[in-house]
Amino acid sequence: EVAETMRKTFKGLHGKRSFIDWPYFLWDEQVVWDPFHCLNNIAKYLINILMGNRCNTFNVVNYCMMNGYHPSLCFGKGVWELSKALQNYIDVHLHAVLLPKAYGQSVPTLFSRLGRVKGYDLIHTFATYMDYILFLITFQLPEKTYPIGYALYFSMMSDNFAKILAPEFDDESIEEICNRVKEILSLHQGLFPHSECQFVFHQLLDIVHHIRIFGALKGWWTLPGERS
């Protein structure tokens, strides 16, 4: 399993492609992971959950109905999902906040153009503005409320992103981040269906442990995958 890739194409070939027959690749030494893309993928996963693009497939809904998990999914929609109108409302306000040219055109339309948001911008928007997004959600909902467990989860995940991206650490702060990551992973597994318990979330623990060795994340977060 380690020696395979799920890329759709590689040199014209489709499906899985073994690493073993690559003359320049030593799979037992060079299988690596990339913290930058790990954070990017997690942020994109969670935005897609808010948009309703995940968790609500027929198989997931049917599984939850059969096992008594997440009753709201029996109606085809999770309590964490945002309506299209609310997504557009958030995009408009983010556009007003993130208008400076330094952000280009990628961040202000977070929900409507998620696929075009640059990874760096997406990570920092998630780390910095999630509490603001939750404020907009709460302010706009008729009952002025959003399920507290999910609001707390997204806020904590955003805070973890910010702490992981800090420019300096000591042993005490790293231990605190490690405990926070373990807590957020437990919350994730309890709040969402099993289909959303993807391995990429657990790589957050690997990132924290590697910070102990290599230092602040931004000094090396694309080195394993990008060779930069």
Coordinates of N, CA and C in Angstrom, one line a residue:
E1 N 0.8 -1.2 0.0 CA 0.0 0.0 0.0 C 0.9 1.3 0.0
V2 N 2.0 1.2 0.7 CA 2.8 2.4 0.8 C 3.4 2.7 -0.6
A3 N 3.6 1.6 -1.3 CA 4.4 1.8 -2.6 C 3.4 2.0 -3.8
E4 N 2.3 2.6 -3.6 CA 1.4 2.9 -4.7 C 0.9 4.3 -4.6
T5 N 0.5 4.9 -5.7 CA -0.1 6.2 -5.7 C -1.5 6.1 -6.3
M6 N -2.4 7.0 -5.9 CA -3.8 7.0 -6.4 C -4.0 8.1 -7.4
R7 N -2.9 8.7 -8.0 CA -3.1 9.7 -9.0 C -3.8 9.1 -10.2
K8 N -4.7 9.9 -10.8 CA -5.5 9.4 -11.9 C -4.6 9.1 -13.1
T9 N -3.6 10.0 -13.3 CA -2.8 9.8 -14.5 C -1.3 9.9 -14.1
F10 N -0.4 9.2 -14.7 CA 1.0 9.3 -14.6 C 1.6 8.8 -15.9
K11 N 2.2 9.8 -16.6 CA 2.8 9.4 -17.9 C 1.8 8.6 -18.8
G12 N 0.5 9.1 -18.8 CA -0.5 8.5 -19.6 C -1.1 7.3 -19.1
L13 N -0.7 6.8 -17.9 CA -1.3 5.6 -17.3 C -2.4 6.0 -16.3
H14 N -3.4 5.3 -16.2 CA -4.6 5.6 -15.3 C -4.6 4.6 -14.1
G15 N -5.1 5.1 -13.0 CA -5.3 4.2 -11.9 C -4.1 4.2 -11.0
K16 N -3.9 3.1 -10.3 CA -2.7 3.0 -9.4 C -1.4 2.8 -10.2
R17 N -0.4 3.4 -9.6 CA 0.9 3.3 -10.3 C 2.0 2.9 -9.2
S18 N 2.6 1.8 -9.4 CA 3.6 1.3 -8.4 C 4.8 2.2 -8.4
F19 N 5.3 2.5 -7.2 CA 6.6 3.3 -7.1 C 7.8 2.4 -7.4
I20 N 7.6 1.1 -7.2 CA 8.8 0.3 -7.2 C 9.6 0.3 -8.5
D21 N 8.9 0.5 -9.7 CA 9.5 0.4 -11.0 C 10.0 1.8 -11.4
W22 N 10.0 2.8 -10.5 CA 10.6 4.1 -10.9 C 12.1 4.0 -10.6
P23 N 12.9 4.1 -11.6 CA 14.4 4.0 -11.4 C 15.0 5.0 -10.4
Y24 N 14.4 6.1 -10.3 CA 14.9 7.2 -9.4 C 14.3 7.2 -8.0
F25 N 13.4 6.3 -7.7 CA 12.6 6.3 -6.5 C 12.9 5.2 -5.6
L26 N 13.4 5.5 -4.3 CA 13.6 4.4 -3.3 C 12.5 4.5 -2.3
W27 N 11.5 3.6 -2.5 CA 10.3 3.8 -1.7 C 10.5 3.6 -0.2
D28 N 11.5 2.8 0.2 CA 11.7 2.6 1.6 C 12.4 3.8 2.2
E29 N 12.9 4.7 1.5 CA 13.6 5.9 2.0 C 12.9 7.2 1.7
Q30 N 12.1 7.3 0.6 CA 11.7 8.6 0.1 C 10.1 8.7 0.2
V31 N 9.4 7.8 0.9 CA 8.0 8.1 1.1 C 7.8 9.2 2.1
V32 N 7.3 10.3 1.7 CA 7.3 11.5 2.6 C 5.8 12.0 2.6
W33 N 5.6 13.0 3.5 CA 4.3 13.7 3.5 C 4.7 15.2 3.6
D34 N 3.7 16.0 3.2 CA 3.9 17.4 3.0 C 3.0 18.2 3.9
P35 N 3.5 18.8 5.0 CA 2.6 19.5 6.0 C 1.8 20.6 5.3
F36 N 2.3 21.3 4.3 CA 1.6 22.4 3.7 C 0.3 21.9 3.1
H37 N 0.4 20.8 2.3 CA -0.7 20.2 1.6 C -1.7 19.5 2.6
C38 N -1.1 19.0 3.7 CA -1.9 18.4 4.8 C -2.9 19.5 5.3
L39 N -2.3 20.6 5.7 CA -3.2 21.7 6.2 C -4.2 22.2 5.2
N40 N -3.7 22.3 4.0 CA -4.6 22.8 2.9 C -5.8 21.8 2.7
N41 N -5.5 20.5 2.7 CA -6.5 19.5 2.5 C -7.5 19.5 3.6
I42 N -7.0 19.7 4.9 CA -7.9 19.7 6.0 C -8.9 20.9 5.9
A43 N -8.3 22.1 5.6 CA -9.1 23.3 5.5 C -10.2 23.1 4.4
K44 N -9.8 22.5 3.3 CA -10.7 22.3 2.1 C -11.8 21.3 2.5
Y45 N -11.4 20.2 3.2 CA -12.3 19.2 3.7 C -13.4 19.9 4.6
L46 N -13.0 20.7 5.5 CA -14.0 21.3 6.4 C -14.9 22.4 5.8
I47 N -14.3 23.1 4.8 CA -15.2 24.0 4.1 C -16.2 23.3 3.3
N48 N -15.8 22.1 2.7 CA -16.7 21.3 1.9 C -17.8 20.7 2.8
I49 N -17.5 20.4 4.1 CA -18.5 19.9 5.0 C -19.5 21.0 5.3
L50 N -19.0 22.2 5.5 CA -19.9 23.4 5.7 C -20.8 23.6 4.5
M51 N -20.3 23.4 3.3 CA -21.1 23.6 2.1 C -22.1 22.5 1.8
G52 N -21.9 21.4 2.5 CA -22.8 20.2 2.3 C -22.3 19.3 1.2
N53 N -21.1 19.5 0.8 CA -20.5 18.6 -0.3 C -20.0 17.3 0.2
R54 N -20.0 17.1 1.5 CA -19.6 15.9 2.1 C -20.6 15.5 3.2
C55 N -20.5 14.2 3.6 CA -21.3 13.7 4.7 C -22.8 13.4 4.3
N56 N -23.2 13.8 3.1 CA -24.6 13.6 2.8 C -24.9 12.7 1.6
T57 N -23.9 11.8 1.2 CA -24.1 10.9 0.2 C -25.1 9.8 0.6
F58 N -25.7 9.1 -0.4 CA -26.7 8.1 -0.1 C -26.1 7.0 0.9
N59 N -24.9 6.6 0.6 CA -24.3 5.5 1.5 C -24.1 6.0 2.9
V60 N -23.6 7.2 3.1 CA -23.4 7.7 4.4 C -24.7 7.9 5.1
V61 N -25.7 8.5 4.5 CA -27.0 8.7 5.1 C -27.7 7.3 5.4
N62 N -27.6 6.4 4.5 CA -28.1 5.0 4.8 C -27.5 4.4 6.0
Y63 N -26.1 4.5 6.1 CA -25.4 3.9 7.2 C -25.8 4.5 8.5
C64 N -25.9 5.8 8.5 CA -26.3 6.5 9.7 C -27.8 6.1 10.2
M65 N -28.6 6.0 9.2 CA -30.0 5.6 9.5 C -30.0 4.2 10.1
M66 N -29.3 3.3 9.5 CA -29.3 1.9 10.0 C -28.7 1.7 11.4
N67 N -27.7 2.6 11.7 CA -27.0 2.5 13.0 C -27.4 3.5 14.0
G68 N -28.3 4.4 13.7 CA -28.8 5.4 14.6 C -27.8 6.5 14.9
Y69 N -26.9 6.8 13.9 CA -26.0 7.9 14.1 C -26.5 9.2 13.4
H70 N -26.2 10.3 13.9 CA -26.5 11.6 13.3 C -27.9 11.6 12.7
P71 N -28.9 11.7 13.6 CA -30.3 11.7 13.1 C -30.7 12.7 12.1
S72 N -30.0 13.9 12.1 CA -30.3 14.9 11.1 C -30.0 14.5 9.7
L73 N -29.1 13.5 9.5 CA -28.8 13.0 8.2 C -29.9 12.2 7.6
C74 N -30.8 11.7 8.5 CA -31.9 11.0 7.9 C -32.8 11.8 7.0
F75 N -32.7 13.1 7.1 CA -33.4 14.1 6.3 C -32.5 14.6 5.2
G76 N -31.3 14.0 5.0 CA -30.4 14.3 3.9 C -29.6 15.6 4.1
K77 N -29.6 16.1 5.3 CA -28.8 17.3 5.6 C -28.3 17.3 7.0
G78 N -27.1 17.7 7.2 CA -26.5 17.7 8.5 C -26.7 19.1 9.2
V79 N -26.8 19.1 10.5 CA -27.0 20.4 11.2 C -25.9 21.4 11.0
W80 N -24.7 20.9 10.5 CA -23.6 21.7 10.3 C -23.6 22.4 9.0
E81 N -24.5 22.1 8.1 CA -24.4 22.6 6.7 C -25.0 24.0 6.7
L82 N -24.4 24.8 5.7 CA -24.9 26.2 5.5 C -25.6 26.3 4.2
S83 N -26.7 27.1 4.2 CA -27.5 27.3 3.0 C -26.6 28.1 2.0
K84 N -27.1 28.0 0.7 CA -26.4 28.7 -0.4 C -26.4 30.2 -0.1
A85 N -27.6 30.7 0.4 CA -27.7 32.1 0.7 C -26.7 32.6 1.8
L86 N -26.5 31.7 2.8 CA -25.6 32.0 3.9 C -24.1 32.0 3.4
Q87 N -23.9 31.0 2.5 CA -22.5 31.0 1.9 C -22.2 32.2 1.2
N88 N -23.1 32.7 0.4 CA -22.9 33.9 -0.4 C -22.8 35.1 0.5
Y89 N -23.5 35.1 1.6 CA -23.5 36.2 2.6 C -22.1 36.3 3.2
I90 N -21.5 35.1 3.5 CA -20.2 35.1 4.1 C -19.1 35.5 3.1
D91 N -19.3 35.1 1.8 CA -18.3 35.5 0.8 C -18.3 37.0 0.6
V92 N -19.4 37.6 0.6 CA -19.5 39.1 0.4 C -18.7 39.8 1.6
H93 N -18.9 39.3 2.8 CA -18.3 40.0 3.9 C -16.8 39.7 4.0
L94 N -16.4 38.5 3.6 CA -14.9 38.1 3.5 C -14.3 39.0 2.4
H95 N -15.0 39.2 1.3 CA -14.5 40.0 0.2 C -14.2 41.4 0.8
A96 N -15.0 41.9 1.6 CA -14.8 43.3 2.2 C -13.6 43.3 3.1
V97 N -13.4 42.2 3.8 CA -12.3 42.2 4.8 C -11.0 41.9 4.1
L98 N -11.0 41.0 3.1 CA -9.7 40.6 2.5 C -9.5 41.2 1.1
L99 N -10.0 42.5 1.0 CA -9.9 43.2 -0.3 C -8.4 43.5 -0.7
P100 N -7.5 43.7 0.2 CA -6.1 44.1 -0.2 C -5.6 43.3 -1.3
K101 N -4.8 43.9 -2.2 CA -4.3 43.3 -3.4 C -3.5 42.0 -3.1
A102 N -2.9 42.0 -1.9 CA -2.0 40.9 -1.5 C -2.7 39.6 -1.6
Y103 N -4.0 39.6 -1.4 CA -4.7 38.3 -1.5 C -5.2 37.9 -2.9
G104 N -4.9 38.8 -3.9 CA -5.3 38.4 -5.2 C -6.8 38.3 -5.3
Q105 N -7.3 37.3 -6.1 CA -8.7 37.0 -6.3 C -9.1 35.7 -5.7
S106 N -8.2 35.1 -5.0 CA -8.5 33.7 -4.6 C -9.3 33.6 -3.3
V107 N -9.1 34.4 -2.3 CA -9.7 34.2 -1.0 C -11.1 34.8 -0.8
P108 N -11.4 36.0 -1.3 CA -12.7 36.6 -1.0 C -13.9 35.8 -1.4
T109 N -13.8 34.9 -2.3 CA -14.9 34.0 -2.7 C -14.7 32.6 -2.2
L110 N -14.6 32.5 -0.9 CA -14.2 31.2 -0.2 C -15.1 30.1 -0.6
F111 N -16.4 30.3 -0.5 CA -17.4 29.2 -0.7 C -17.7 29.0 -2.2
S112 N -17.9 30.1 -2.9 CA -18.3 30.0 -4.3 C -17.2 29.6 -5.3
R113 N -16.0 29.8 -4.9 CA -14.9 29.4 -5.8 C -13.8 28.7 -5.0
L114 N -14.2 27.7 -4.2 CA -13.2 27.0 -3.3 C -12.1 26.4 -4.1
G115 N -12.5 25.8 -5.3 CA -11.5 25.1 -6.1 C -10.4 26.0 -6.6
R116 N -10.6 27.3 -6.6 CA -9.6 28.2 -7.2 C -8.9 28.9 -6.1
V117 N -9.2 28.7 -4.8 CA -8.5 29.3 -3.7 C -7.1 28.7 -3.6
K118 N -6.1 29.6 -3.6 CA -4.7 29.1 -3.4 C -4.5 28.5 -2.1
G119 N -3.7 27.4 -2.0 CA -3.5 26.7 -0.7 C -3.0 27.6 0.4
Y120 N -2.0 28.5 0.1 CA -1.5 29.3 1.2 C -2.6 30.3 1.7
D121 N -3.4 30.8 0.8 CA -4.5 31.7 1.2 C -5.6 31.0 2.0
L122 N -5.9 29.8 1.5 CA -6.9 29.0 2.2 C -6.5 28.7 3.7
I123 N -5.3 28.3 3.8 CA -4.8 27.9 5.2 C -4.9 29.1 6.1
H124 N -4.4 30.3 5.6 CA -4.4 31.4 6.5 C -5.8 32.0 6.7
T125 N -6.6 31.9 5.7 CA -8.0 32.4 6.0 C -8.7 31.5 7.0
F126 N -8.5 30.2 6.9 CA -9.1 29.3 7.9 C -8.5 29.5 9.3
A127 N -7.2 29.8 9.4 CA -6.6 30.0 10.7 C -7.0 31.3 11.3
T128 N -7.2 32.3 10.5 CA -7.4 33.7 11.0 C -8.9 34.1 11.1
Y129 N -9.7 33.7 10.1 CA -11.1 34.2 10.0 C -12.2 33.3 10.3
M130 N -11.9 32.1 10.8 CA -13.0 31.2 11.1 C -14.0 31.7 12.2
D131 N -13.4 32.3 13.2 CA -14.3 32.9 14.3 C -15.2 34.0 13.7
Y132 N -14.6 34.8 12.8 CA -15.4 35.8 12.1 C -16.5 35.2 11.3
I133 N -16.2 34.1 10.6 CA -17.2 33.4 9.8 C -18.3 32.8 10.7
L134 N -17.9 32.3 11.8 CA -18.9 31.8 12.8 C -19.8 32.9 13.3
F135 N -19.2 34.1 13.5 CA -20.0 35.2 14.0 C -21.0 35.6 12.9
L136 N -20.6 35.6 11.6 CA -21.5 35.9 10.5 C -22.7 34.9 10.4
I137 N -22.3 33.6 10.6 CA -23.3 32.6 10.6 C -24.4 32.8 11.7
T138 N -23.9 33.0 12.9 CA -24.8 33.2 14.1 C -25.6 34.4 13.9
F139 N -25.0 35.5 13.4 CA -25.7 36.8 13.2 C -26.9 36.7 12.2
Q140 N -26.6 35.8 11.2 CA -27.6 35.8 10.1 C -28.7 34.7 10.3
L141 N -28.5 33.7 11.1 CA -29.5 32.7 11.3 C -30.7 33.2 12.1
P142 N -31.9 32.8 11.8 CA -33.1 33.3 12.4 C -33.1 33.2 13.9
E143 N -32.6 32.1 14.4 CA -32.6 31.9 15.9 C -31.3 32.5 16.5
K144 N -30.5 33.1 15.7 CA -29.2 33.6 16.2 C -28.3 32.6 16.9
T145 N -28.5 31.3 16.4 CA -27.7 30.3 17.0 C -27.2 29.3 16.0
Y146 N -26.1 28.6 16.2 CA -25.6 27.6 15.4 C -25.2 26.5 16.4
P147 N -25.4 25.2 16.0 CA -25.1 24.1 17.0 C -23.8 24.3 17.7
I148 N -23.9 24.4 19.0 CA -22.7 24.8 19.8 C -21.5 23.9 19.6
G149 N -21.8 22.6 19.5 CA -20.7 21.6 19.4 C -19.9 21.8 18.1
Y150 N -20.6 22.1 17.0 CA -19.9 22.3 15.7 C -19.3 23.7 15.7
A151 N -19.9 24.7 16.3 CA -19.2 26.0 16.3 C -17.9 25.9 17.1
L152 N -18.0 25.2 18.2 CA -16.8 25.0 19.1 C -15.7 24.3 18.3
Y153 N -16.1 23.2 17.6 CA -15.2 22.4 16.8 C -14.4 23.3 15.8
F154 N -15.2 24.0 15.0 CA -14.5 24.8 13.9 C -13.7 25.9 14.5
S155 N -14.1 26.5 15.6 CA -13.3 27.5 16.3 C -12.0 26.9 16.8
M156 N -12.1 25.7 17.4 CA -10.9 25.1 18.0 C -9.9 24.6 16.9
M157 N -10.5 24.1 15.8 CA -9.6 23.7 14.7 C -8.9 24.9 14.1
S158 N -9.6 26.0 14.0 CA -8.9 27.3 13.5 C -7.8 27.7 14.4
D159 N -8.1 27.6 15.7 CA -7.1 28.0 16.7 C -5.9 27.1 16.7
N160 N -6.1 25.8 16.4 CA -5.0 24.9 16.3 C -4.1 25.2 15.1
F161 N -4.8 25.6 14.0 CA -4.0 26.0 12.8 C -3.1 27.2 13.1
A162 N -3.7 28.2 13.8 CA -2.9 29.4 14.1 C -1.7 29.0 15.0
K163 N -1.9 28.1 16.0 CA -0.8 27.8 16.9 C 0.2 26.9 16.2
I164 N -0.2 26.1 15.3 CA 0.8 25.3 14.6 C 1.7 26.1 13.7
L165 N 1.1 27.2 13.2 CA 1.8 28.1 12.3 C 2.6 29.2 13.0
A166 N 2.7 29.1 14.3 CA 3.4 30.1 15.1 C 4.9 30.1 14.7
P167 N 5.6 31.3 14.8 CA 7.0 31.4 14.4 C 8.0 30.8 15.4
E168 N 7.6 30.6 16.6 CA 8.5 30.0 17.6 C 7.8 29.1 18.6
F169 N 8.6 28.2 19.2 CA 8.0 27.3 20.1 C 9.0 27.0 21.3
D170 N 8.5 26.5 22.4 CA 9.3 25.9 23.4 C 8.6 24.5 23.8
D171 N 9.3 23.8 24.6 CA 8.8 22.4 24.9 C 7.4 22.5 25.5
E172 N 7.1 23.5 26.3 CA 5.8 23.5 27.0 C 4.7 23.9 25.9
S173 N 5.0 24.8 25.0 CA 3.9 25.1 24.0 C 3.7 24.0 23.1
I174 N 4.7 23.2 22.7 CA 4.5 22.1 21.8 C 3.7 21.0 22.5
E175 N 3.9 20.8 23.7 CA 3.1 19.8 24.5 C 1.7 20.2 24.5
E176 N 1.4 21.5 24.7 CA 0.1 22.1 24.8 C -0.6 21.9 23.4
I177 N 0.1 22.2 22.3 CA -0.5 22.0 21.0 C -0.8 20.5 20.7
C178 N 0.1 19.6 21.1 CA -0.1 18.2 21.0 C -1.4 17.8 21.6
N179 N -1.6 18.2 22.9 CA -2.8 17.9 23.6 C -4.1 18.5 22.9
R180 N -4.0 19.7 22.4 CA -5.1 20.3 21.7 C -5.5 19.5 20.5
V181 N -4.4 19.1 19.7 CA -4.7 18.3 18.5 C -5.4 17.0 18.8
K182 N -4.9 16.3 19.9 CA -5.6 15.1 20.3 C -7.1 15.3 20.6
E183 N -7.3 16.4 21.3 CA -8.7 16.8 21.7 C -9.6 17.0 20.5
I184 N -9.0 17.8 19.5 CA -9.8 18.1 18.3 C -10.1 16.9 17.4
L185 N -9.1 16.0 17.4 CA -9.3 14.7 16.7 C -10.4 13.9 17.3
S186 N -10.5 13.9 18.6 CA -11.6 13.2 19.3 C -12.9 13.8 19.0
L187 N -13.0 15.1 19.0 CA -14.2 15.8 18.7 C -14.6 15.5 17.3
H188 N -13.7 15.5 16.4 CA -14.0 15.3 14.9 C -14.6 13.9 14.8
Q189 N -14.1 12.9 15.4 CA -14.6 11.6 15.3 C -16.0 11.4 15.9
G190 N -16.3 12.3 16.9 CA -17.6 12.2 17.5 C -18.7 13.0 16.9
L191 N -18.3 14.1 16.2 CA -19.3 15.0 15.6 C -19.7 14.6 14.2
F192 N -18.8 13.9 13.4 CA -19.1 13.6 12.0 C -19.1 12.1 11.8
P193 N -19.8 11.7 10.7 CA -19.9 10.3 10.3 C -18.5 9.7 10.1
H194 N -18.4 8.4 10.1 CA -17.1 7.7 10.0 C -16.5 8.0 8.6
S195 N -17.3 8.3 7.6 CA -16.7 8.6 6.3 C -15.8 9.9 6.3
E196 N -16.0 10.7 7.3 CA -15.1 11.9 7.4 C -13.9 11.7 8.3
C197 N -13.7 10.6 8.9 CA -12.5 10.3 9.7 C -11.3 9.9 8.8
Q198 N -10.9 10.9 8.0 CA -9.8 10.6 7.0 C -8.5 10.7 7.7
F199 N -7.5 10.0 7.1 CA -6.2 9.9 7.7 C -5.5 11.2 7.8
V200 N -5.8 12.1 6.8 CA -5.1 13.4 6.8 C -5.3 14.2 8.1
F201 N -6.4 14.0 8.8 CA -6.6 14.8 10.0 C -5.6 14.3 11.1
H202 N -5.3 13.0 11.1 CA -4.3 12.5 12.1 C -2.9 12.9 11.8
Q203 N -2.6 13.4 10.6 CA -1.3 13.9 10.3 C -1.0 15.2 11.0
L204 N -2.0 15.8 11.6 CA -1.7 17.0 12.4 C -0.8 16.6 13.6
L205 N -1.0 15.4 14.1 CA -0.1 15.0 15.2 C 1.4 14.8 14.7
D206 N 1.5 14.3 13.5 CA 2.8 14.2 12.9 C 3.5 15.6 12.7
I207 N 2.7 16.5 12.3 CA 3.2 17.9 12.1 C 3.8 18.4 13.5
V208 N 3.0 18.3 14.5 CA 3.4 18.7 15.8 C 4.7 18.0 16.3
H209 N 4.8 16.7 16.1 CA 6.0 16.0 16.5 C 7.2 16.4 15.7
H210 N 7.0 16.7 14.4 CA 8.1 17.1 13.6 C 8.6 18.5 13.9
I211 N 7.7 19.4 14.4 CA 8.1 20.7 14.8 C 9.2 20.6 15.9
R212 N 9.1 19.6 16.8 CA 10.1 19.4 17.8 C 11.5 19.3 17.2
I213 N 11.5 18.7 16.1 CA 12.8 18.4 15.5 C 13.3 19.5 14.5
F214 N 12.4 20.0 13.7 CA 12.8 20.9 12.6 C 12.5 22.4 12.9
G215 N 11.7 22.7 14.0 CA 11.4 24.1 14.3 C 10.2 24.5 13.7
A216 N 10.0 25.9 13.6 CA 8.8 26.5 13.1 C 8.4 25.9 11.7
L217 N 7.1 25.7 11.5 CA 6.6 24.9 10.4 C 6.9 25.6 9.1
K218 N 6.8 26.9 9.0 CA 7.0 27.6 7.7 C 8.4 27.5 7.2
G219 N 9.4 27.1 8.0 CA 10.7 26.9 7.5 C 10.9 25.7 6.7
W220 N 10.0 24.7 6.7 CA 10.2 23.5 6.1 C 8.9 22.8 5.6
W221 N 7.7 23.5 5.6 CA 6.4 22.8 5.4 C 6.2 22.3 4.0
T222 N 7.0 22.8 3.0 CA 6.8 22.2 1.7 C 8.1 21.4 1.2
L223 N 9.1 21.4 2.1 CA 10.3 20.7 1.7 C 10.2 19.2 1.4
P224 N 9.4 18.4 2.2 CA 9.3 17.0 1.8 C 8.7 16.7 0.5
G225 N 7.6 17.4 0.1 CA 6.9 17.1 -1.1 C 7.4 18.0 -2.3
E226 N 7.7 19.2 -2.1 CA 8.0 20.1 -3.2 C 9.5 20.2 -3.5
R227 N 10.3 19.7 -2.5 CA 11.8 19.7 -2.7 C 12.2 21.2 -2.9
S228 N 11.6 22.1 -2.2 CA 11.9 23.5 -2.4 C 13.1 23.9 -1.6

